[in-house]
Each structure stands twice: as C-alpha cells, then as structure tokens.
mmCIF file with all atom_site columns, C-alpha atoms and ligand atoms in Angstrom:
data_model
loop_
_atom_site.group_PDB
_atom_site.id
_atom_site.type_symbol
_atom_site.label_atom_id
_atom_site.label_alt_id
_atom_site.label_comp_id
_atom_site.label_asym_id
_atom_site.label_entity_id
_atom_site.label_seq_id
_atom_site.pdbx_PDB_ins_code
_atom_site.Cartn_x
_atom_site.Cartn_y
_atom_site.Cartn_z
_atom_site.occupancy
_atom_site.B_iso_or_equiv
_atom_site.pdbx_formal_charge
_atom_site.auth_seq_id
_atom_site.auth_comp_id
_atom_site.auth_asym_id
_atom_site.auth_atom_id
_atom_site.pdbx_PDB_model_num
ATOM   1   C CA  . UNK A 1 1   ? 45.758 50.124 -7.549  1.00 79.00 ? 1   UNK A CA  1
ATOM   2   C CA  . UNK A 1 2   ? 45.752 46.148 -8.798  1.00 87.00 ? 2   UNK A CA  1
ATOM   3   C CA  . UNK A 1 3   ? 49.974 45.354 -8.479  1.00 92.00 ? 3   UNK A CA  1
ATOM   4   C CA  . UNK A 1 4   ? 51.477 43.012 -7.146  1.00 94.00 ? 4   UNK A CA  1
ATOM   5   C CA  . UNK A 1 5   ? 53.451 45.079 -4.250  1.00 93.00 ? 5   UNK A CA  1
ATOM   6   C CA  . UNK A 1 6   ? 50.357 45.963 -2.829  1.00 92.00 ? 6   UNK A CA  1
ATOM   7   C CA  . UNK A 1 7   ? 48.907 42.252 -2.753  1.00 95.00 ? 7   UNK A CA  1
ATOM   8   C CA  . UNK A 1 8   ? 51.798 41.685 -0.861  1.00 95.00 ? 8   UNK A CA  1
ATOM   9   C CA  . UNK A 1 9   ? 51.574 44.358 1.778   1.00 95.00 ? 9   UNK A CA  1
ATOM   10  C CA  . UNK A 1 10  ? 48.152 45.639 2.109   1.00 96.00 ? 10  UNK A CA  1
ATOM   11  C CA  . UNK A 1 11  ? 46.741 42.552 3.695   1.00 96.00 ? 11  UNK A CA  1
ATOM   12  C CA  . UNK A 1 12  ? 48.509 42.554 6.696   1.00 96.00 ? 12  UNK A CA  1
ATOM   13  C CA  . UNK A 1 13  ? 47.350 46.081 7.383   1.00 97.00 ? 13  UNK A CA  1
ATOM   14  C CA  . UNK A 1 14  ? 43.754 44.905 6.763   1.00 97.00 ? 14  UNK A CA  1
ATOM   15  C CA  . UNK A 1 15  ? 44.304 41.610 8.831   1.00 98.00 ? 15  UNK A CA  1
ATOM   16  C CA  . UNK A 1 16  ? 45.247 44.152 11.569  1.00 98.00 ? 16  UNK A CA  1
ATOM   17  C CA  . UNK A 1 17  ? 42.306 46.493 11.726  1.00 98.00 ? 17  UNK A CA  1
ATOM   18  C CA  . UNK A 1 18  ? 39.914 43.390 11.504  1.00 98.00 ? 18  UNK A CA  1
ATOM   19  C CA  . UNK A 1 19  ? 41.892 42.064 14.709  1.00 98.00 ? 19  UNK A CA  1
ATOM   20  C CA  . UNK A 1 20  ? 40.799 45.648 15.737  1.00 98.00 ? 20  UNK A CA  1
ATOM   21  C CA  . UNK A 1 21  ? 44.156 47.519 15.845  1.00 98.00 ? 21  UNK A CA  1
ATOM   22  C CA  . UNK A 1 22  ? 44.706 51.170 15.041  1.00 98.00 ? 22  UNK A CA  1
ATOM   23  C CA  . UNK A 1 23  ? 46.865 50.798 11.824  1.00 97.00 ? 23  UNK A CA  1
ATOM   24  C CA  . UNK A 1 24  ? 47.388 52.436 8.177   1.00 96.00 ? 24  UNK A CA  1
ATOM   25  C CA  . UNK A 1 25  ? 48.553 51.644 5.208   1.00 95.00 ? 25  UNK A CA  1
ATOM   26  C CA  . UNK A 1 26  ? 51.615 53.741 4.801   1.00 93.00 ? 26  UNK A CA  1
ATOM   27  C CA  . UNK A 1 27  ? 54.090 52.548 2.441   1.00 95.00 ? 27  UNK A CA  1
ATOM   28  C CA  . UNK A 1 28  ? 54.443 54.906 -0.881  1.00 95.00 ? 28  UNK A CA  1
ATOM   29  C CA  . UNK A 1 29  ? 52.976 53.153 -3.900  1.00 95.00 ? 29  UNK A CA  1
ATOM   30  C CA  . UNK A 1 30  ? 55.006 51.215 -6.366  1.00 96.00 ? 30  UNK A CA  1
ATOM   31  C CA  . UNK A 1 31  ? 55.094 48.724 -9.331  1.00 96.00 ? 31  UNK A CA  1
ATOM   32  C CA  . UNK A 1 32  ? 57.297 47.363 -11.667 1.00 96.00 ? 32  UNK A CA  1
ATOM   33  C CA  . UNK A 1 33  ? 56.936 45.646 -15.047 1.00 96.00 ? 33  UNK A CA  1
ATOM   34  C CA  . UNK A 1 34  ? 58.987 44.313 -17.548 1.00 96.00 ? 34  UNK A CA  1
ATOM   35  C CA  . UNK A 1 35  ? 57.519 44.818 -20.947 1.00 95.00 ? 35  UNK A CA  1
ATOM   36  C CA  . UNK A 1 36  ? 59.922 42.941 -23.527 1.00 95.00 ? 36  UNK A CA  1
ATOM   37  C CA  . UNK A 1 37  ? 63.479 45.050 -23.152 1.00 94.00 ? 37  UNK A CA  1
ATOM   38  C CA  . UNK A 1 38  ? 61.584 47.893 -21.185 1.00 96.00 ? 38  UNK A CA  1
ATOM   39  C CA  . UNK A 1 39  ? 62.162 46.863 -17.637 1.00 98.00 ? 39  UNK A CA  1
ATOM   40  C CA  . UNK A 1 40  ? 60.164 49.976 -15.021 1.00 97.00 ? 40  UNK A CA  1
ATOM   41  C CA  . UNK A 1 41  ? 59.790 50.588 -11.298 1.00 98.00 ? 41  UNK A CA  1
ATOM   42  C CA  . UNK A 1 42  ? 57.232 53.401 -10.416 1.00 97.00 ? 42  UNK A CA  1
ATOM   43  C CA  . UNK A 1 43  ? 56.633 55.054 -6.809  1.00 97.00 ? 43  UNK A CA  1
ATOM   44  C CA  . UNK A 1 44  ? 54.263 57.584 -5.818  1.00 97.00 ? 44  UNK A CA  1
ATOM   45  C CA  . UNK A 1 45  ? 50.838 58.942 -6.737  1.00 94.00 ? 45  UNK A CA  1
ATOM   46  C CA  . UNK A 1 46  ? 50.163 61.638 -9.450  1.00 95.00 ? 46  UNK A CA  1
ATOM   47  C CA  . UNK A 1 47  ? 46.612 62.263 -9.914  1.00 92.00 ? 47  UNK A CA  1
ATOM   48  C CA  . UNK A 1 48  ? 46.389 62.537 -13.729 1.00 92.00 ? 48  UNK A CA  1
ATOM   49  C CA  . UNK A 1 49  ? 46.981 66.729 -14.203 1.00 92.00 ? 49  UNK A CA  1
ATOM   50  C CA  . UNK A 1 50  ? 48.309 66.757 -10.551 1.00 96.00 ? 50  UNK A CA  1
ATOM   51  C CA  . UNK A 1 51  ? 51.602 67.669 -11.617 1.00 97.00 ? 51  UNK A CA  1
ATOM   52  C CA  . UNK A 1 52  ? 53.653 70.874 -12.767 1.00 97.00 ? 52  UNK A CA  1
ATOM   53  C CA  . UNK A 1 53  ? 56.339 68.964 -14.432 1.00 97.00 ? 53  UNK A CA  1
ATOM   54  C CA  . UNK A 1 54  ? 58.260 66.244 -15.883 1.00 98.00 ? 54  UNK A CA  1
ATOM   55  C CA  . UNK A 1 55  ? 62.265 65.953 -14.887 1.00 98.00 ? 55  UNK A CA  1
ATOM   56  C CA  . UNK A 1 56  ? 63.773 63.287 -16.672 1.00 98.00 ? 56  UNK A CA  1
ATOM   57  C CA  . UNK A 1 57  ? 67.051 62.003 -15.673 1.00 98.00 ? 57  UNK A CA  1
ATOM   58  C CA  . UNK A 1 58  ? 68.997 59.966 -18.384 1.00 97.00 ? 58  UNK A CA  1
ATOM   59  C CA  . UNK A 1 59  ? 69.076 58.638 -22.035 1.00 97.00 ? 59  UNK A CA  1
ATOM   60  C CA  . UNK A 1 60  ? 65.149 59.358 -22.702 1.00 97.00 ? 60  UNK A CA  1
ATOM   61  C CA  . UNK A 1 61  ? 66.094 57.796 -26.213 1.00 97.00 ? 61  UNK A CA  1
ATOM   62  C CA  . UNK A 1 62  ? 68.099 55.005 -25.171 1.00 97.00 ? 62  UNK A CA  1
ATOM   63  C CA  . UNK A 1 63  ? 65.501 54.257 -22.632 1.00 97.00 ? 63  UNK A CA  1
ATOM   64  C CA  . UNK A 1 64  ? 67.560 54.163 -20.000 1.00 98.00 ? 64  UNK A CA  1
ATOM   65  C CA  . UNK A 1 65  ? 66.520 57.048 -17.561 1.00 98.00 ? 65  UNK A CA  1
ATOM   66  C CA  . UNK A 1 66  ? 64.115 58.316 -14.563 1.00 98.00 ? 66  UNK A CA  1
ATOM   67  C CA  . UNK A 1 67  ? 61.389 60.451 -14.870 1.00 98.00 ? 67  UNK A CA  1
ATOM   68  C CA  . UNK A 1 68  ? 60.572 62.917 -11.842 1.00 98.00 ? 68  UNK A CA  1
ATOM   69  C CA  . UNK A 1 69  ? 56.893 64.185 -11.877 1.00 98.00 ? 69  UNK A CA  1
ATOM   70  C CA  . UNK A 1 70  ? 57.285 67.468 -9.531  1.00 98.00 ? 70  UNK A CA  1
ATOM   71  C CA  . UNK A 1 71  ? 54.399 69.431 -8.336  1.00 97.00 ? 71  UNK A CA  1
ATOM   72  C CA  . UNK A 1 72  ? 54.906 72.646 -6.106  1.00 96.00 ? 72  UNK A CA  1
ATOM   73  C CA  . UNK A 1 73  ? 58.758 72.201 -6.586  1.00 95.00 ? 73  UNK A CA  1
ATOM   74  C CA  . UNK A 1 74  ? 58.210 68.508 -4.769  1.00 97.00 ? 74  UNK A CA  1
ATOM   75  C CA  . UNK A 1 75  ? 58.842 65.191 -5.782  1.00 97.00 ? 75  UNK A CA  1
ATOM   76  C CA  . UNK A 1 76  ? 55.802 63.183 -5.683  1.00 97.00 ? 76  UNK A CA  1
ATOM   77  C CA  . UNK A 1 77  ? 56.501 59.810 -8.050  1.00 98.00 ? 77  UNK A CA  1
ATOM   78  C CA  . UNK A 1 78  ? 59.635 58.611 -10.078 1.00 98.00 ? 78  UNK A CA  1
ATOM   79  C CA  . UNK A 1 79  ? 59.750 55.665 -12.724 1.00 98.00 ? 79  UNK A CA  1
ATOM   80  C CA  . UNK A 1 80  ? 63.464 54.176 -13.210 1.00 98.00 ? 80  UNK A CA  1
ATOM   81  C CA  . UNK A 1 81  ? 63.583 52.533 -16.797 1.00 98.00 ? 81  UNK A CA  1
ATOM   82  C CA  . UNK A 1 82  ? 66.002 50.278 -17.808 1.00 98.00 ? 82  UNK A CA  1
ATOM   83  C CA  . UNK A 1 83  ? 67.939 51.544 -14.596 1.00 97.00 ? 83  UNK A CA  1
ATOM   84  C CA  . UNK A 1 84  ? 68.345 49.098 -11.687 1.00 97.00 ? 84  UNK A CA  1
ATOM   85  C CA  . UNK A 1 85  ? 68.603 49.482 -8.010  1.00 96.00 ? 85  UNK A CA  1
ATOM   86  C CA  . UNK A 1 86  ? 67.145 52.872 -6.889  1.00 97.00 ? 86  UNK A CA  1
ATOM   87  C CA  . UNK A 1 87  ? 63.436 52.742 -6.556  1.00 97.00 ? 87  UNK A CA  1
ATOM   88  C CA  . UNK A 1 88  ? 64.608 52.259 -2.702  1.00 97.00 ? 88  UNK A CA  1
ATOM   89  C CA  . UNK A 1 89  ? 65.959 55.906 -2.650  1.00 97.00 ? 89  UNK A CA  1
ATOM   90  C CA  . UNK A 1 90  ? 63.271 57.039 -5.398  1.00 98.00 ? 90  UNK A CA  1
ATOM   91  C CA  . UNK A 1 91  ? 60.654 56.181 -2.694  1.00 97.00 ? 91  UNK A CA  1
ATOM   92  C CA  . UNK A 1 92  ? 62.752 57.741 0.130   1.00 97.00 ? 92  UNK A CA  1
ATOM   93  C CA  . UNK A 1 93  ? 62.657 61.140 -2.020  1.00 97.00 ? 93  UNK A CA  1
ATOM   94  C CA  . UNK A 1 94  ? 59.012 60.935 -2.472  1.00 97.00 ? 94  UNK A CA  1
ATOM   95  C CA  . UNK A 1 95  ? 58.522 59.940 0.949   1.00 96.00 ? 95  UNK A CA  1
ATOM   96  C CA  . UNK A 1 96  ? 61.191 63.252 2.010   1.00 94.00 ? 96  UNK A CA  1
ATOM   97  C CA  . UNK A 1 97  ? 57.989 65.863 0.595   1.00 90.00 ? 97  UNK A CA  1
ATOM   98  C CA  . UNK A 1 98  ? 61.336 68.014 -0.076  1.00 91.00 ? 98  UNK A CA  1
ATOM   99  C CA  . UNK A 1 99  ? 61.680 70.761 -2.561  1.00 95.00 ? 99  UNK A CA  1
ATOM   100 C CA  . UNK A 1 100 ? 64.270 70.477 -5.268  1.00 96.00 ? 100 UNK A CA  1
ATOM   101 C CA  . UNK A 1 101 ? 66.019 72.122 -7.720  1.00 97.00 ? 101 UNK A CA  1
ATOM   102 C CA  . UNK A 1 102 ? 64.630 70.522 -10.947 1.00 97.00 ? 102 UNK A CA  1
ATOM   103 C CA  . UNK A 1 103 ? 68.272 71.154 -12.921 1.00 97.00 ? 103 UNK A CA  1
ATOM   104 C CA  . UNK A 1 104 ? 70.024 69.404 -10.380 1.00 97.00 ? 104 UNK A CA  1
ATOM   105 C CA  . UNK A 1 105 ? 67.549 66.213 -10.097 1.00 97.00 ? 105 UNK A CA  1
ATOM   106 C CA  . UNK A 1 106 ? 67.991 66.034 -14.090 1.00 98.00 ? 106 UNK A CA  1
ATOM   107 C CA  . UNK A 1 107 ? 71.844 66.118 -13.731 1.00 97.00 ? 107 UNK A CA  1
ATOM   108 C CA  . UNK A 1 108 ? 73.093 62.418 -13.685 1.00 96.00 ? 108 UNK A CA  1
ATOM   109 C CA  . UNK A 1 109 ? 76.486 63.740 -11.778 1.00 96.00 ? 109 UNK A CA  1
ATOM   110 C CA  . UNK A 1 110 ? 74.352 64.882 -8.592  1.00 97.00 ? 110 UNK A CA  1
ATOM   111 C CA  . UNK A 1 111 ? 73.871 61.644 -6.349  1.00 96.00 ? 111 UNK A CA  1
ATOM   112 C CA  . UNK A 1 112 ? 70.372 60.810 -5.390  1.00 96.00 ? 112 UNK A CA  1
ATOM   113 C CA  . UNK A 1 113 ? 70.934 60.585 -1.953  1.00 95.00 ? 113 UNK A CA  1
ATOM   114 C CA  . UNK A 1 114 ? 71.074 64.622 -2.011  1.00 95.00 ? 114 UNK A CA  1
ATOM   115 C CA  . UNK A 1 115 ? 67.668 65.008 -2.505  1.00 95.00 ? 115 UNK A CA  1
ATOM   116 C CA  . UNK A 1 116 ? 66.947 62.736 0.460   1.00 92.00 ? 116 UNK A CA  1
ATOM   117 C CA  . UNK A 1 117 ? 65.382 65.029 3.491   1.00 70.00 ? 117 UNK A CA  1
HETATM 118 C C1  . FAD B 2 .   ? 48.327 39.859 -17.782 1.00 63.23 ? 1   FAD B C1  1
HETATM 119 C C2  . FAD B 2 .   ? 48.724 40.823 -16.152 1.00 63.23 ? 1   FAD B C2  1
HETATM 120 C C3  . FAD B 2 .   ? 49.948 41.186 -15.569 1.00 63.23 ? 1   FAD B C3  1
HETATM 121 C C4  . FAD B 2 .   ? 50.530 41.820 -14.694 1.00 63.23 ? 1   FAD B C4  1
HETATM 122 N N1  . FAD B 2 .   ? 51.702 42.649 -15.007 1.00 63.23 ? 1   FAD B N1  1
HETATM 123 C C5  . FAD B 2 .   ? 51.857 42.816 -13.261 1.00 63.23 ? 1   FAD B C5  1
HETATM 124 C C6  . FAD B 2 .   ? 52.919 43.540 -13.289 1.00 63.23 ? 1   FAD B C6  1
HETATM 125 O O1  . FAD B 2 .   ? 53.767 43.892 -14.459 1.00 63.23 ? 1   FAD B O1  1
HETATM 126 N N2  . FAD B 2 .   ? 53.259 44.182 -12.504 1.00 63.23 ? 1   FAD B N2  1
HETATM 127 C C7  . FAD B 2 .   ? 52.598 44.335 -11.102 1.00 63.23 ? 1   FAD B C7  1
HETATM 128 O O2  . FAD B 2 .   ? 52.994 44.791 -10.411 1.00 63.23 ? 1   FAD B O2  1
HETATM 129 N N3  . FAD B 2 .   ? 51.000 43.531 -11.071 1.00 63.23 ? 1   FAD B N3  1
HETATM 130 C C8  . FAD B 2 .   ? 50.933 43.184 -12.246 1.00 63.23 ? 1   FAD B C8  1
HETATM 131 N N4  . FAD B 2 .   ? 49.862 42.320 -12.344 1.00 63.23 ? 1   FAD B N4  1
HETATM 132 C C9  . FAD B 2 .   ? 48.447 42.197 -11.229 1.00 63.23 ? 1   FAD B C9  1
HETATM 133 C C10 . FAD B 2 .   ? 48.904 41.215 -10.020 1.00 63.23 ? 1   FAD B C10 1
HETATM 134 O O3  . FAD B 2 .   ? 49.162 40.097 -10.849 1.00 63.23 ? 1   FAD B O3  1
HETATM 135 C C11 . FAD B 2 .   ? 47.970 41.281 -9.004  1.00 63.23 ? 1   FAD B C11 1
HETATM 136 O O4  . FAD B 2 .   ? 47.820 43.059 -8.614  1.00 63.23 ? 1   FAD B O4  1
HETATM 137 C C12 . FAD B 2 .   ? 47.765 40.491 -8.106  1.00 63.23 ? 1   FAD B C12 1
HETATM 138 O O5  . FAD B 2 .   ? 48.536 39.393 -8.602  1.00 63.23 ? 1   FAD B O5  1
HETATM 139 C C13 . FAD B 2 .   ? 46.974 40.467 -7.178  1.00 63.23 ? 1   FAD B C13 1
HETATM 140 O O6  . FAD B 2 .   ? 47.242 39.753 -5.981  1.00 63.23 ? 1   FAD B O6  1
HETATM 141 P P1  . FAD B 2 .   ? 46.121 38.704 -5.300  1.00 63.23 ? 1   FAD B P1  1
HETATM 142 O O7  . FAD B 2 .   ? 46.935 38.011 -4.244  1.00 63.23 ? 1   FAD B O7  1
HETATM 143 O O8  . FAD B 2 .   ? 45.052 39.827 -4.662  1.00 63.23 ? 1   FAD B O8  1
HETATM 144 O O9  . FAD B 2 .   ? 45.145 37.920 -6.503  1.00 63.23 ? 1   FAD B O9  1
HETATM 145 P P2  . FAD B 2 .   ? 45.692 36.703 -7.557  1.00 63.23 ? 1   FAD B P2  1
HETATM 146 O O10 . FAD B 2 .   ? 46.970 37.012 -7.726  1.00 63.23 ? 1   FAD B O10 1
HETATM 147 O O11 . FAD B 2 .   ? 44.482 37.169 -8.300  1.00 63.23 ? 1   FAD B O11 1
HETATM 148 O O12 . FAD B 2 .   ? 44.804 35.474 -6.706  1.00 63.23 ? 1   FAD B O12 1
HETATM 149 C C14 . FAD B 2 .   ? 43.691 35.320 -6.348  1.00 63.23 ? 1   FAD B C14 1
HETATM 150 C C15 . FAD B 2 .   ? 44.024 33.633 -6.101  1.00 63.23 ? 1   FAD B C15 1
HETATM 151 O O13 . FAD B 2 .   ? 42.465 33.329 -5.713  1.00 63.23 ? 1   FAD B O13 1
HETATM 152 C C16 . FAD B 2 .   ? 42.000 31.861 -6.392  1.00 63.23 ? 1   FAD B C16 1
HETATM 153 N N5  . FAD B 2 .   ? 40.464 32.105 -6.298  1.00 63.23 ? 1   FAD B N5  1
HETATM 154 C C17 . FAD B 2 .   ? 39.537 33.107 -6.962  1.00 63.23 ? 1   FAD B C17 1
HETATM 155 N N6  . FAD B 2 .   ? 38.490 32.869 -6.485  1.00 63.23 ? 1   FAD B N6  1
HETATM 156 C C18 . FAD B 2 .   ? 38.670 31.693 -5.523  1.00 63.23 ? 1   FAD B C18 1
HETATM 157 C C19 . FAD B 2 .   ? 37.528 30.649 -4.934  1.00 63.23 ? 1   FAD B C19 1
HETATM 158 N N7  . FAD B 2 .   ? 36.539 30.820 -4.931  1.00 63.23 ? 1   FAD B N7  1
HETATM 159 N N8  . FAD B 2 .   ? 37.924 29.708 -4.001  1.00 63.23 ? 1   FAD B N8  1
HETATM 160 C C20 . FAD B 2 .   ? 39.602 30.032 -3.699  1.00 63.23 ? 1   FAD B C20 1
HETATM 161 N N9  . FAD B 2 .   ? 40.201 30.310 -4.697  1.00 63.23 ? 1   FAD B N9  1
HETATM 162 C C21 . FAD B 2 .   ? 40.009 31.291 -5.429  1.00 63.23 ? 1   FAD B C21 1
HETATM 163 C C22 . FAD B 2 .   ? 42.350 32.324 -7.820  1.00 63.23 ? 1   FAD B C22 1
HETATM 164 O O14 . FAD B 2 .   ? 42.645 31.290 -8.563  1.00 63.23 ? 1   FAD B O14 1
HETATM 165 C C23 . FAD B 2 .   ? 43.914 33.018 -7.602  1.00 63.23 ? 1   FAD B C23 1
HETATM 166 O O15 . FAD B 2 .   ? 45.020 31.805 -7.617  1.00 63.23 ? 1   FAD B O15 1
HETATM 167 C C24 . FAD B 2 .   ? 49.449 41.808 -13.870 1.00 63.23 ? 1   FAD B C24 1
HETATM 168 C C25 . FAD B 2 .   ? 48.041 41.277 -13.792 1.00 63.23 ? 1   FAD B C25 1
HETATM 169 C C26 . FAD B 2 .   ? 47.773 40.431 -14.874 1.00 63.23 ? 1   FAD B C26 1
HETATM 170 C C27 . FAD B 2 .   ? 46.388 39.415 -15.137 1.00 63.23 ? 1   FAD B C27 1
#
C-alpha cells in the first residue's frame, strides 16, 4: 500500500531482513487522509468483495461515523470518519480476530473496548 504509515515502518523490517534476521512486517495496514472537511483513518485490509457486511456506528449523514467491514462475524477493517482518537482501538479490534455482534458494534453507547479480545 502506497501510504505514509507503511513508508515509515516497513523499512525497519526490510533492513533487518537484509541483515539476515528472521522478521515479519505484521502491523495492521493503516492510512489516514484529509480531504477538505473530511478526515479519515482506515485500518485493516479487505479485498474487493471479501466481506459480508458493513456496519455503521455514528451519524453517516453528518459524516461523523465509524464503518466496520465484517467477514465471518469478525471485524476485518474499520474506518473512522471525522471521529478522532479511536483508530488505535480499531486496530486492536482487527488484531483481536474475534466474533462480534453487529448490533452492539453499531451502538455508540457500547464502548469500543468491549470488542477487544
Ligand atoms: C498527492 C499525494 C497525496 C497523498 N496522500 C496521502 C495521504 O493522504 N495519506 C497517506 O498515508 N499517504 C498519502 N500519499 C502517499 C505518501 O505520500 C507516500 O506513500 C509516501 O510519501 C512514500 O514515502 P517514500 O519515502 O517511500 O517515498 P517519497 O516520499 O516519494 O520519498 C522519495 C524521495 O526520494 C527522492 N529521490 C527519488 N529519486 C532519487 C534519486 N535518484 N536520488 C536521490 N533522491 C531521490 C525523492 O526526491 C523523494 O524525496 C500521498 C501521495 C501523493 C503523491
């Protein structure tokens, strides 16, 4: 992925590999972007068509929400739009590889931490 975060972190793994170390780049894929008044962060990875549903949490009309891509009941990726300070938790949820209840995931009153492993 041609994004700043990968450009920042992948060289360390590449350099270690060149030095003969047994290393793997295992960070959750991530990017951020600001498009005029739309700030977004995306974490995870989903192939086109590689998900069952998208769950929205928040107000899509006001463009303040989190979208979660689910496959097999698990969160494969998440994108926070104009909501700040939550992407570390989204990455932890992706990494947890845990089955989630879509209804609870969509409910902003349920803390995101509840979906961690
Ligand atoms: C318009 C645009 C918008 C983007 N928006 C986003 C975004 O919103 N979010 C995000 O995550 N990513 C974004 N990206 C992608 C991100 O900027 C790149 O993935 C990242 O900068 C790549 O870093 P890099 O160090 O690999 O390469 P670069 O940042 O391209 O650095 C390569 C450097 O090598 C130098 N160089 C090239 N050839 C030579 C040479 N022969 N000798 C000496 N120096 C050389 C170049 O001058 C340059 O300074 C955007 C990219 C573009 C073009």
